[in-house]
Amino acid sequence: MNVFGNYARYYDLLYQDKDYASEAQFIHQLIQSHAPATASILELGCGTGKHAILLSEKGYKLCGIDQSSEMLEQANQRLLQLPKSQAANLEFLPSDIRTVRVDRTFDAVISLFHVLSYQTTNQDLQAVFDTARIHLQPGGIFLFDCWYGPTVLSDRPAVRVKRLEDDAIAVTRLAEPTLYPNANLVQVDYEILIQDKGSGKTESLHETHKMRYLFRPEIDLLFAQNDFEPIAHGEWMTGDQPGWNTWGVYFVGKLRT
């Protein structure tokens, strides 16, 4: 699952148009709706720490887990720029979200930006749900988003090109997807071209990301197998009922007491 090696260096630039602040507010609203006493959060797949830092501004204490050392280096660099009182409520640890065991429990476990869809086998999915269950206090919630199966099959993934730049580099990313319907899987092959504006030199990176698209009945089954009660789901960022054009769907389950 460690597909973000070289890619991590350019991650924040590629997603500079992602509205992390609005997403953090949306997550906060979901938490307040379903577990308003939440004070501590475990984030599985924290990336470069943007969601965690924004959520800490809302009063939560967070522990972020990620397998990418490059991502965590950027997250920890961000910690150095925060007020000490805020930084004290944040921790970023290197580990695999399928096997990590932190010696404490939390009020909520979250996993964002389709991290669940990177769990491409049933065993991987079960392992992450197990991680969430073990680290939650009774009555705590597991909140995550993923690629939504009905939309993937009705609005097929297409080739996409994305171009971005800052003062130092210009990045072009070509994404070529291949759909494997019998495996509920999309393989996305990325070619990333990075041009140094000063020297004019260009570097080429290649990454392959395999994404599992999921359906509500299998999520409900995973919840049931891990002693969760499904309590909410909806379109990411709107809360609307998912439809044929809903690529991202969130799910919330509550650990039974």
XYZ file of C-alpha atoms in Angstrom:
257
model
C 0.000 0.000 0.000
C 3.049 2.297 0.136
C 2.426 3.931 -3.233
C 3.169 7.497 -2.151
C 6.977 7.347 -2.062
C 8.208 9.850 -4.629
C 4.661 11.069 -5.118
C 4.579 12.508 -1.591
C 7.007 15.287 -2.511
C 4.443 16.772 -4.895
C 1.296 15.752 -3.017
C 0.432 19.108 -1.484
C 0.994 20.919 -4.767
C -1.224 18.491 -6.666
C -3.988 18.940 -4.108
C -3.555 22.638 -3.402
C -7.078 23.193 -4.722
C -8.565 20.708 -2.236
C -10.696 22.578 0.316
C -9.302 21.042 3.499
C -10.917 23.703 5.701
C -14.429 22.916 4.437
C -13.766 19.193 4.719
C -12.565 19.567 8.315
C -15.727 21.516 9.117
C -17.854 18.797 7.501
C -16.072 16.110 9.553
C -16.529 18.198 12.688
C -20.256 18.490 12.015
C -20.574 14.722 11.517
C -18.706 14.055 14.754
C -20.846 16.556 16.658
C -24.002 14.991 15.221
C -23.126 11.395 16.095
C -20.626 11.592 18.984
C -20.700 15.124 20.435
C -18.577 14.198 23.480
C -15.625 13.309 21.242
C -12.337 14.751 22.469
C -9.735 12.343 21.022
C -9.389 11.083 17.440
C -7.213 8.453 15.762
C -6.708 9.216 12.062
C -5.813 6.246 9.869
C -3.924 7.507 6.822
C -3.186 11.071 7.938
C -1.009 12.002 4.944
C 0.711 15.350 5.367
C -1.453 16.248 8.358
C -3.708 18.954 6.942
C -7.016 17.494 8.149
C -5.558 16.689 11.568
C -4.201 20.190 12.099
C -7.485 21.806 11.107
C -9.432 19.478 13.386
C -7.081 20.267 16.263
C -8.117 23.906 15.869
C -11.640 22.771 16.763
C -10.434 21.386 20.088
C -9.745 17.723 19.278
C -6.627 15.839 20.290
C -5.405 13.734 17.359
C -3.004 10.898 16.673
C -2.276 10.414 12.963
C -0.977 7.182 11.431
C 0.617 6.881 8.003
C 2.924 4.406 6.286
C 4.689 7.045 4.180
C 7.753 8.531 5.860
C 7.747 11.302 3.238
C 4.184 12.277 4.128
C 4.932 12.227 7.853
C 8.028 14.356 7.385
C 5.829 17.072 5.910
C 3.253 16.627 8.695
C 5.920 17.005 11.374
C 7.349 20.064 9.647
C 3.887 21.607 9.961
C 3.882 20.873 13.678
C 6.971 23.045 14.106
C 5.055 26.036 12.743
C 2.127 25.704 15.162
C 1.702 27.291 18.600
C 3.031 24.926 21.255
C -0.405 24.573 22.838
C -1.863 23.309 19.560
C 1.131 21.136 18.618
C 0.850 19.394 21.996
C -2.507 17.974 20.883
C -1.092 16.410 17.707
C 1.012 13.318 17.152
C 2.036 11.635 13.898
C 3.290 8.038 13.951
C 4.690 5.780 11.206
C 2.825 2.486 10.829
C 0.560 0.371 8.638
C -3.083 1.131 9.417
C -3.915 -2.571 9.036
C -1.616 -3.639 11.848
C -0.924 -0.566 14.007
C -1.666 -0.877 17.699
C -1.490 2.281 19.792
C -1.602 1.636 23.529
C -4.747 3.691 24.157
C -8.311 4.141 22.955
C -10.052 7.092 21.327
C -13.516 8.611 21.091
C -13.463 8.480 17.277
C -11.473 6.881 14.473
C -11.458 8.591 11.090
C -9.989 7.618 7.715
C -10.269 10.184 4.934
C -9.545 10.857 1.270
C -10.498 7.314 0.178
C -7.897 5.553 2.340
C -10.401 2.696 2.746
C -10.455 2.263 -1.017
C -6.725 1.528 -0.950
C -7.590 -1.639 0.992
C -8.051 -3.782 -2.092
C -8.698 -7.197 -0.530
C -11.291 -8.424 1.923
C -8.462 -9.215 4.334
C -7.151 -5.627 4.126
C -10.604 -4.176 4.770
C -11.204 -6.512 7.705
C -7.816 -5.573 9.169
C -8.601 -1.838 9.082
C -12.012 -2.351 10.665
C -10.275 -4.439 13.322
C -7.815 -1.604 13.935
C -10.700 0.839 14.322
C -12.599 -1.442 16.706
C -9.589 -2.107 18.946
C -8.801 1.594 19.300
C -12.318 2.832 20.041
C -13.969 3.293 23.380
C -17.442 1.682 23.611
C -19.899 3.998 21.880
C -17.122 5.583 19.813
C -17.545 6.135 16.080
C -15.643 5.044 12.976
C -16.008 7.613 10.173
C -14.533 7.129 6.694
C -15.121 7.841 3.026
C -14.540 5.675 -0.040
C -15.190 5.291 -3.747
C -18.860 4.418 -4.250
C -19.447 1.305 -6.337
C -22.659 2.242 -8.190
C -21.064 5.439 -9.517
C -17.824 3.773 -10.610
C -19.836 1.313 -12.698
C -22.216 3.916 -14.158
C -19.779 6.813 -14.629
C -16.674 4.924 -15.725
C -13.260 6.284 -14.697
C -11.656 8.247 -17.535
C -8.186 9.463 -18.461
C -7.456 12.762 -16.716
C -4.698 15.339 -16.983
C -3.898 17.792 -14.196
C -1.412 20.676 -14.422
C -0.210 22.746 -11.490
C 2.792 24.875 -10.615
C 4.401 26.976 -7.935
C 7.419 29.280 -7.947
C 9.893 26.412 -8.293
C 8.283 23.590 -10.276
C 5.584 22.829 -12.839
C 3.775 19.488 -12.511
C 1.752 17.589 -15.091
C -0.034 14.451 -13.938
C -1.574 11.958 -16.365
C -3.958 9.430 -14.786
C -4.928 6.383 -16.852
C -7.500 4.101 -15.164
C -8.258 0.450 -15.898
C -11.469 -1.032 -14.511
C -11.495 -4.614 -13.210
C -15.220 -5.217 -12.509
C -14.829 -8.789 -11.286
C -12.469 -7.598 -8.551
C -14.335 -4.352 -7.695
C -11.072 -2.620 -8.513
C -9.758 0.327 -10.506
C -6.042 0.463 -11.264
C -4.863 4.019 -11.879
C -1.485 4.393 -13.563
C 0.030 7.818 -12.979
C 2.751 9.481 -15.005
C 3.969 12.626 -13.262
C 6.249 15.082 -15.023
C 8.032 17.646 -12.835
C 9.902 20.506 -14.466
C 12.371 22.580 -12.480
C 11.712 26.153 -13.553
C 15.230 27.267 -12.773
C 17.184 24.647 -14.701
C 14.491 23.537 -17.129
C 15.235 19.905 -16.277
C 12.334 17.470 -16.156
C 11.894 14.459 -13.872
C 9.411 11.679 -14.592
C 7.708 9.580 -11.919
C 5.439 6.599 -12.368
C 2.982 5.307 -9.758
C 0.283 2.641 -9.767
C -2.635 3.072 -7.360
C -5.172 0.279 -6.956
C -8.541 1.447 -5.662
C -11.342 -0.759 -4.328
C -14.836 0.615 -4.905
C -17.331 -0.331 -2.241
C -21.071 -0.887 -1.876
C -23.296 -0.239 1.114
C -24.202 -3.918 1.768
C -20.533 -4.919 2.117
C -19.860 -1.938 4.403
C -22.845 -2.938 6.539
C -21.452 -6.481 6.706
C -18.020 -5.224 7.794
C -19.661 -3.083 10.450
C -21.666 -6.052 11.740
C -18.652 -8.379 11.774
C -16.749 -5.884 13.917
C -19.494 -5.048 16.393
C -20.443 -1.684 14.875
C -23.921 -0.309 14.362
C -24.233 1.561 11.023
C -25.678 4.956 11.922
C -25.140 7.247 8.914
C -23.956 7.482 5.344
C -24.231 10.088 2.607
C -22.586 11.966 -0.196
C -19.246 13.418 0.802
C -19.473 17.136 1.656
C -23.236 17.418 1.107
C -24.774 14.675 3.220
C -27.260 13.989 0.419
C -28.471 10.499 -0.408
C -25.840 8.852 -2.675
C -26.819 8.529 -6.321
C -25.447 7.406 -9.660
C -23.037 10.345 -9.805
C -21.756 10.198 -6.227
C -18.089 9.242 -6.362
C -17.348 9.822 -2.689
C -19.565 8.489 0.109
C -18.988 8.659 3.860
C -20.059 6.025 6.363
C -20.344 6.258 10.139
C -20.539 3.291 12.475
C -20.839 3.284 16.269
C -19.090 0.636 18.356
C -21.686 -1.224 20.361
C -21.494 -0.864 24.139
